[in-house]
PDB file of C-alpha atoms and ligand atoms in Angstrom:
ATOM      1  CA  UNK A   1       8.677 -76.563-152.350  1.00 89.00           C
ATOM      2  CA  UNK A   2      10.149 -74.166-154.930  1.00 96.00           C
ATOM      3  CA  UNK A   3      13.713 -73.084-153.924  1.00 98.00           C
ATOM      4  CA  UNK A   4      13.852 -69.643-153.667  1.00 98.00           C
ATOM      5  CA  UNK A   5      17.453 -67.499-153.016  1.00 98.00           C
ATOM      6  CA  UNK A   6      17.448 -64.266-152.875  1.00 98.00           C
ATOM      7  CA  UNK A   7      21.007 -62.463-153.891  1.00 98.00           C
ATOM      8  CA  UNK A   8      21.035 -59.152-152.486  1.00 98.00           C
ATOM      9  CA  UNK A   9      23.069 -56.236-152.880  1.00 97.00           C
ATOM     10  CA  UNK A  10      23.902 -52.410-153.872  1.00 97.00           C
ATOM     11  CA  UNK A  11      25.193 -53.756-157.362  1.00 98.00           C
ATOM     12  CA  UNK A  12      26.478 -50.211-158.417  1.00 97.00           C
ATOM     13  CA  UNK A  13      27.072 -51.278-161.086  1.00 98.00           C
ATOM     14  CA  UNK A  14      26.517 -54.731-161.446  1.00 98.00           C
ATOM     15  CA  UNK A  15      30.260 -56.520-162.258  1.00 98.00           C
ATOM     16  CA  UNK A  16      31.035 -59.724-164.268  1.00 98.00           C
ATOM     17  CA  UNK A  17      31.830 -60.827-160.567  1.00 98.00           C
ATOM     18  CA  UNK A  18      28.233 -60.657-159.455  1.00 98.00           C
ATOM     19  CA  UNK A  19      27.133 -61.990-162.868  1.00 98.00           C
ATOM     20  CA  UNK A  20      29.070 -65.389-162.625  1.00 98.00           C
ATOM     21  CA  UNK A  21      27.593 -65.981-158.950  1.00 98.00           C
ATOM     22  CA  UNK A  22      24.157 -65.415-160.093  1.00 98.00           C
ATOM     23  CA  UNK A  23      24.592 -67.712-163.031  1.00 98.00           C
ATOM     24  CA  UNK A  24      26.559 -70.656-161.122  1.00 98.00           C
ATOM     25  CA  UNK A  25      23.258 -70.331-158.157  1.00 98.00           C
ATOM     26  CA  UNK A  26      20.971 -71.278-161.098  1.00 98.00           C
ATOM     27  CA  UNK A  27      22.187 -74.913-160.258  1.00 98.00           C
ATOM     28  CA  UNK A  28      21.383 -74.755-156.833  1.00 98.00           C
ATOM     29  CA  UNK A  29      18.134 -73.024-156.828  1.00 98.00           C
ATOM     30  CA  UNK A  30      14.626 -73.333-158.641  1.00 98.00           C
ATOM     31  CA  UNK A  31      14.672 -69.037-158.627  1.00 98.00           C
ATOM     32  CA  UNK A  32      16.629 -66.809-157.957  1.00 98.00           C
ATOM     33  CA  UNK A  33      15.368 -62.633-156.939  1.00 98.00           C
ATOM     34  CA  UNK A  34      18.376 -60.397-157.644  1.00 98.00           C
ATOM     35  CA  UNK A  35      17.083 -57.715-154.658  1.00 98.00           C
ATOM     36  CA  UNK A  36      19.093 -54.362-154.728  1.00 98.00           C
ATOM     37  CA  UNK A  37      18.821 -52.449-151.490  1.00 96.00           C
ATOM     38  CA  UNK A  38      17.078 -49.363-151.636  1.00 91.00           C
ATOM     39  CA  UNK A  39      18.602 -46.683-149.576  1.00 82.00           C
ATOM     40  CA  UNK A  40      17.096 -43.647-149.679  1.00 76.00           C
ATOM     41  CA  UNK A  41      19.498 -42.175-147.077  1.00 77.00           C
ATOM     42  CA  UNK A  42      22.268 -42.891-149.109  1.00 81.00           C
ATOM     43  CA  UNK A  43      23.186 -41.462-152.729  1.00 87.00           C
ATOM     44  CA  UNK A  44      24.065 -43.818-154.942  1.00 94.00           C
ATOM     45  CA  UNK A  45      26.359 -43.259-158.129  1.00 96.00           C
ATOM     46  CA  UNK A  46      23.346 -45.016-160.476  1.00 97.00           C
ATOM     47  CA  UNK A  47      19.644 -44.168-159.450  1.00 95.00           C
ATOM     48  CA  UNK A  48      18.009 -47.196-158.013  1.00 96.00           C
ATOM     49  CA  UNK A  49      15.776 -47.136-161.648  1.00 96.00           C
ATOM     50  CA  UNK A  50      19.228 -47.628-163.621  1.00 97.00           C
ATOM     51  CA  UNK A  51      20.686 -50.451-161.609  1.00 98.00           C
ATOM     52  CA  UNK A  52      17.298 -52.765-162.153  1.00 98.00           C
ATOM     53  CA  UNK A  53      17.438 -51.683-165.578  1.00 98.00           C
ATOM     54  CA  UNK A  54      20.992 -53.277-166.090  1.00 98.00           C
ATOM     55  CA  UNK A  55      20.648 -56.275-164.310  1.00 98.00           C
ATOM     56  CA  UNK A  56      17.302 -57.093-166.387  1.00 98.00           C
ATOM     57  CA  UNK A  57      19.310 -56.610-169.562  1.00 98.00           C
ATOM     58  CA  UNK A  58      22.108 -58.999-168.043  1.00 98.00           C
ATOM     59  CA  UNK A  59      19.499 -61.790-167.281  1.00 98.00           C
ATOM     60  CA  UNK A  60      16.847 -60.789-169.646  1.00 97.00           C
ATOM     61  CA  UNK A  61      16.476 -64.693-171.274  1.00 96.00           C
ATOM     62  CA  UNK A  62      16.499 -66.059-167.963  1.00 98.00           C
ATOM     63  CA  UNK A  63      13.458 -66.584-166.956  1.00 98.00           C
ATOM     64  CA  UNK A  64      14.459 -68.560-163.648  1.00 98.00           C
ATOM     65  CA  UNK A  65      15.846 -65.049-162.703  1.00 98.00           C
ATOM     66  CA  UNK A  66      13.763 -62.676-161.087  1.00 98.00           C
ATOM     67  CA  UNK A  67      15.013 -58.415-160.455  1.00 98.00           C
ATOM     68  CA  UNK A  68      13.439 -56.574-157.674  1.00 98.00           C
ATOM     69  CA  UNK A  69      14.342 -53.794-154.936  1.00 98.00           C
ATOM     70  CA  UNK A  70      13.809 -53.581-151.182  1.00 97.00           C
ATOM     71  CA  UNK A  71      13.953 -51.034-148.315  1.00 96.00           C
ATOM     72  CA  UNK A  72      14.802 -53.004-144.786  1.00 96.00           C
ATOM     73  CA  UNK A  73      15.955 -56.194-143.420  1.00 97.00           C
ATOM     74  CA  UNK A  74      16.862 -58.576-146.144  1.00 98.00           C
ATOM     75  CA  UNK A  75      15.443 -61.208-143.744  1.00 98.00           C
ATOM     76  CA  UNK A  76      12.090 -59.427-143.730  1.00 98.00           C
ATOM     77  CA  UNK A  77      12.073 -59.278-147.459  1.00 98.00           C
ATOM     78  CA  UNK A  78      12.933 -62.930-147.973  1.00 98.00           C
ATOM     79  CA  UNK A  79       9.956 -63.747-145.910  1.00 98.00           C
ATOM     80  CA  UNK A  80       7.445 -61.528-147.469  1.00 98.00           C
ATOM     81  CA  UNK A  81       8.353 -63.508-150.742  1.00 98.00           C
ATOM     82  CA  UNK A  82       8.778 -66.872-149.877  1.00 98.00           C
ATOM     83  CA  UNK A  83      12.323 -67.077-149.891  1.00 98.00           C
ATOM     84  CA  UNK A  84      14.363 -69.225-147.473  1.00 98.00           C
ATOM     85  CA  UNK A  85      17.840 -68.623-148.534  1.00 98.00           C
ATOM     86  CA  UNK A  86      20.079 -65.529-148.855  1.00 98.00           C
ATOM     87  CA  UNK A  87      22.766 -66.290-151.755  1.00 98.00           C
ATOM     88  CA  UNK A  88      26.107 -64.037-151.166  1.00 98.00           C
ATOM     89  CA  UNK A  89      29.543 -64.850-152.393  1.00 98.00           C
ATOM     90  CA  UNK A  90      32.736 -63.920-150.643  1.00 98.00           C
ATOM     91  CA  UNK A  91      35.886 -62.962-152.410  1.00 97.00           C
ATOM     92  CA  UNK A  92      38.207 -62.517-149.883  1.00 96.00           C
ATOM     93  CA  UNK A  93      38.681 -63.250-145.695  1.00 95.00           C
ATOM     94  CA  UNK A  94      37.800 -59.602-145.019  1.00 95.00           C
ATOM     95  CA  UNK A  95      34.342 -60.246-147.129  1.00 95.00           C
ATOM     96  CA  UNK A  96      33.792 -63.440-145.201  1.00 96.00           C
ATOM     97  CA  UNK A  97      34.782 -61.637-141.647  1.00 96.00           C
ATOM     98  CA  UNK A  98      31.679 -59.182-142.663  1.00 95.00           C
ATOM     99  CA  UNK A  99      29.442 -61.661-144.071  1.00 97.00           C
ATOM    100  CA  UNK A 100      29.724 -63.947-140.667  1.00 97.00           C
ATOM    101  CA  UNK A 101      28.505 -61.384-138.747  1.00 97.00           C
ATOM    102  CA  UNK A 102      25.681 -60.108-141.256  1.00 97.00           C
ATOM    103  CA  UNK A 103      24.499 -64.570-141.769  1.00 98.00           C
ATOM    104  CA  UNK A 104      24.645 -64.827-138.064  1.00 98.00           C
ATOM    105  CA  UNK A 105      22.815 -62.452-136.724  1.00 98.00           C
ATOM    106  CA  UNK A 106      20.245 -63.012-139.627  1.00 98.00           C
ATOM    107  CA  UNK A 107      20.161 -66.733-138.396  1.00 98.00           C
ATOM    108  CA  UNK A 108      19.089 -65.413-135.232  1.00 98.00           C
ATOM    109  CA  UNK A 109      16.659 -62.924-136.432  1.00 98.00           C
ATOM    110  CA  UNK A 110      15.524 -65.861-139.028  1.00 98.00           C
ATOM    111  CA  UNK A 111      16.342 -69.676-138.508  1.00 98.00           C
ATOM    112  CA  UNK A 112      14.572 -70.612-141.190  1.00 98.00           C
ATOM    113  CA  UNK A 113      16.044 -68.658-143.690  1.00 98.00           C
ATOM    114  CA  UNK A 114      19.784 -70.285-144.830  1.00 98.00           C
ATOM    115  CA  UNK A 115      22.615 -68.018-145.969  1.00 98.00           C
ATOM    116  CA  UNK A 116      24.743 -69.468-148.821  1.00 98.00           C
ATOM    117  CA  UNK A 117      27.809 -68.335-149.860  1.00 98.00           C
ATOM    118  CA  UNK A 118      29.791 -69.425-153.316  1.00 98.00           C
ATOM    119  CA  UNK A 119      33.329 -68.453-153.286  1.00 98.00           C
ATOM    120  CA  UNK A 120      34.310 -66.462-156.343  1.00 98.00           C
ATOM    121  CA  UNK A 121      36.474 -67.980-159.171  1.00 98.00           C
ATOM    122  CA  UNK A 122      39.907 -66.578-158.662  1.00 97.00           C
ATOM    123  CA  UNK A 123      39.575 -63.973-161.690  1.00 97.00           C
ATOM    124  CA  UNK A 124      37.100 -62.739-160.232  1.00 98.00           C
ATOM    125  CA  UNK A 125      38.394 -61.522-156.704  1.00 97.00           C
ATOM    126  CA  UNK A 126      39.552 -58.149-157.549  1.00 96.00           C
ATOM    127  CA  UNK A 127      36.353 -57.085-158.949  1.00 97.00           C
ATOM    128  CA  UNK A 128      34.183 -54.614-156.963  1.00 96.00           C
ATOM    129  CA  UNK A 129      31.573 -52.107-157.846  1.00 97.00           C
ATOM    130  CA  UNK A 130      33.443 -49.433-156.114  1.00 96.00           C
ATOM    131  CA  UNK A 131      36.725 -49.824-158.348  1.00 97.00           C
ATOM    132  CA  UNK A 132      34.212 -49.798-161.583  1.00 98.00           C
ATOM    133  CA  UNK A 133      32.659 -46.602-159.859  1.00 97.00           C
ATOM    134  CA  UNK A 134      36.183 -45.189-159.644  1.00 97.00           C
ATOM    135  CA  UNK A 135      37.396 -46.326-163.332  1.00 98.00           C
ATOM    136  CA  UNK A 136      34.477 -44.855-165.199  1.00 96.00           C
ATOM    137  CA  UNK A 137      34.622 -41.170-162.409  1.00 95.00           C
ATOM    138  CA  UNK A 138      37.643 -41.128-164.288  1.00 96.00           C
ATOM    139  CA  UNK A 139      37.231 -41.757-167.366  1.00 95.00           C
ATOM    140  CA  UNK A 140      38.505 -44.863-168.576  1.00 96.00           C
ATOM    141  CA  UNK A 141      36.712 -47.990-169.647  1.00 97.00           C
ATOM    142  CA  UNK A 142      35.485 -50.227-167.459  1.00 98.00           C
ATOM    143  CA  UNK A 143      33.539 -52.455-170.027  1.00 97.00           C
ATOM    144  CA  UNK A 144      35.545 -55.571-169.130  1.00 97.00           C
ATOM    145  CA  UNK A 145      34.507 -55.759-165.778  1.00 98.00           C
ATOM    146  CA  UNK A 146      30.884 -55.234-165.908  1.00 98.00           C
ATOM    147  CA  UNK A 147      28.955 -57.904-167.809  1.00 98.00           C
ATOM    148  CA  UNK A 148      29.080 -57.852-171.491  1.00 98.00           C
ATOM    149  CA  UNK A 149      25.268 -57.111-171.817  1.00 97.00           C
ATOM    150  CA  UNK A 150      26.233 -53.878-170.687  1.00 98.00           C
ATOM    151  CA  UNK A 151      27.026 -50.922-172.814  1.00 97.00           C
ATOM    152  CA  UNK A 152      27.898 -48.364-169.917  1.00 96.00           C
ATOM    153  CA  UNK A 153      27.355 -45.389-172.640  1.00 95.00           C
ATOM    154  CA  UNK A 154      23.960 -46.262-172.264  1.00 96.00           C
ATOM    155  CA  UNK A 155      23.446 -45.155-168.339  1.00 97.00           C
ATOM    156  CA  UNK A 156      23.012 -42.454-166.779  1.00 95.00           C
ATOM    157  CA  UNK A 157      25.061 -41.549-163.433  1.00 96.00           C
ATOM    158  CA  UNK A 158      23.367 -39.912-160.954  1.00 89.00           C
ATOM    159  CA  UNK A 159      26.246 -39.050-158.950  1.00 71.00           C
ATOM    160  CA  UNK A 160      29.603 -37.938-159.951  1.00 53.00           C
TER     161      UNK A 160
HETATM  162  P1  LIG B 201      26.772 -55.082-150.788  1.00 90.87           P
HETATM  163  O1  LIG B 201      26.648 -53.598-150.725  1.00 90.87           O
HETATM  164  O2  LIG B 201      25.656 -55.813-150.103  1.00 90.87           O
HETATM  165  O3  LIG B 201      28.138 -55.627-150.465  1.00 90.87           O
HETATM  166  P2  LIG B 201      27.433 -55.602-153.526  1.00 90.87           P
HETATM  167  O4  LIG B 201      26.623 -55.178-154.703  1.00 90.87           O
HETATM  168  O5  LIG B 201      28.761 -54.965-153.361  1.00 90.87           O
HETATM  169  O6  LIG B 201      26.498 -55.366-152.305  1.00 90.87           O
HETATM  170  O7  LIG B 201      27.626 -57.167-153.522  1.00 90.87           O
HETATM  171  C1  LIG B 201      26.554 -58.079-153.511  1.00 90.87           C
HETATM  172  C2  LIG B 201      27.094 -59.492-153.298  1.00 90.87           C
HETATM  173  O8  LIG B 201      27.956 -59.850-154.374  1.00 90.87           O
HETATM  174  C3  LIG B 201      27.936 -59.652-152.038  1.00 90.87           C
HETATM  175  O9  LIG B 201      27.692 -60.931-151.497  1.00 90.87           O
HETATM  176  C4  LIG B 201      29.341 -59.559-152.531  1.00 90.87           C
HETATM  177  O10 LIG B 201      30.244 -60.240-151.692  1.00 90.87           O
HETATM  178  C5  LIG B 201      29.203 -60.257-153.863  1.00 90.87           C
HETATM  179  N1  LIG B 201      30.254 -59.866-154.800  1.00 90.87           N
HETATM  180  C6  LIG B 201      30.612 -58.618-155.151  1.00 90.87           C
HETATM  181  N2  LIG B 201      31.636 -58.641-156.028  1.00 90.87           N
HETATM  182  C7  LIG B 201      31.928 -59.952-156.232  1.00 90.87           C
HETATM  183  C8  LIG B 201      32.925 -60.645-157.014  1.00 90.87           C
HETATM  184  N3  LIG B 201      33.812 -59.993-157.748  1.00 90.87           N
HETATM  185  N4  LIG B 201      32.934 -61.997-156.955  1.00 90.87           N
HETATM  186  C9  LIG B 201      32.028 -62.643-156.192  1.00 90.87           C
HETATM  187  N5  LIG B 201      31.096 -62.070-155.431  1.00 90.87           N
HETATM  188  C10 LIG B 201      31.043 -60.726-155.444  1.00 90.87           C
END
């Protein structure tokens, strides 16, 4: 059976952190569905349109890379498509004091469905979308944390 993860998030933006988690999963996984969580309660600082839009350019010659959204349980979305693990990766203990809860009580809700987590590489554990949020609200230049696909000129914000 085709191994199917999906790696969900807000990814507002997508960061080079993000990118290098996707890329190291491709050697775990036969697919892997980059889901971003559609929240239509909550504004986001790129429209839900512009966020796909940069993570196909990111992983546009990928083809074992798949980019979709979702509104709901990740759980519930993983089973609709076939997919029996959840990819995350954890930075820091706070993330993995979060993620624990979030894996377990989707283990409960799901045992079929296996949450894997990759640690990030050390350069990577600063790197958030909120502090890439914050950089370019202020005008400076993000570039070199968001991958280098990524020519932030070319997006829109939806929310100062
Ligand atoms: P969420 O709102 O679900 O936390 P994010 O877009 O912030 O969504 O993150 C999606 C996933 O990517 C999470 O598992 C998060 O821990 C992981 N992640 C975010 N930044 C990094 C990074 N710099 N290194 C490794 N993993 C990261």
């Amino acid at each position: 059976m085709k191994k199917v993860a999906v790696f969900p998030g807000s990814f507002d933006p997508i960061t080079i952190g993000h990118e290098a988690i996707v890329r190291r999963a491709l050697n775990l996984f036969d697919e892997i569905v980059i889901a971003v969580g559609a929240n239509a309660l909550k504004k986001s600082f790129y429209a839900l349109e512009t966020r796909e839009e940069m993570i196909k350019k990111v992983f546009q010659n990928e083809q074992r890379i798949k980019i979709d959204h979702y509104e709901g349980l990740t759980v519930d979305y993983c089973n609709i498509i076939g997919a029996r693990f959840i990819l995350r990766g954890l930075r820091t203990s706070a993330d993995f004091e979060f993620e624990r809860a979030i894996a377990q009580v989707n283990k409960v809700m799901a045992p079929d469905i296996e949450t894997v987590f990759l640690l990030t590489v050390p350069e990577h554990s600063h790197i958030n979308s909120t502090i890439v949020r914050d950089i370019i609200k202020n005008g400076g230049d993000a570039s070199i944390f968001v991958p280098v696909a990524i020519d932030l000129k070319n997006y829109k914000i939806e929310e100062e």
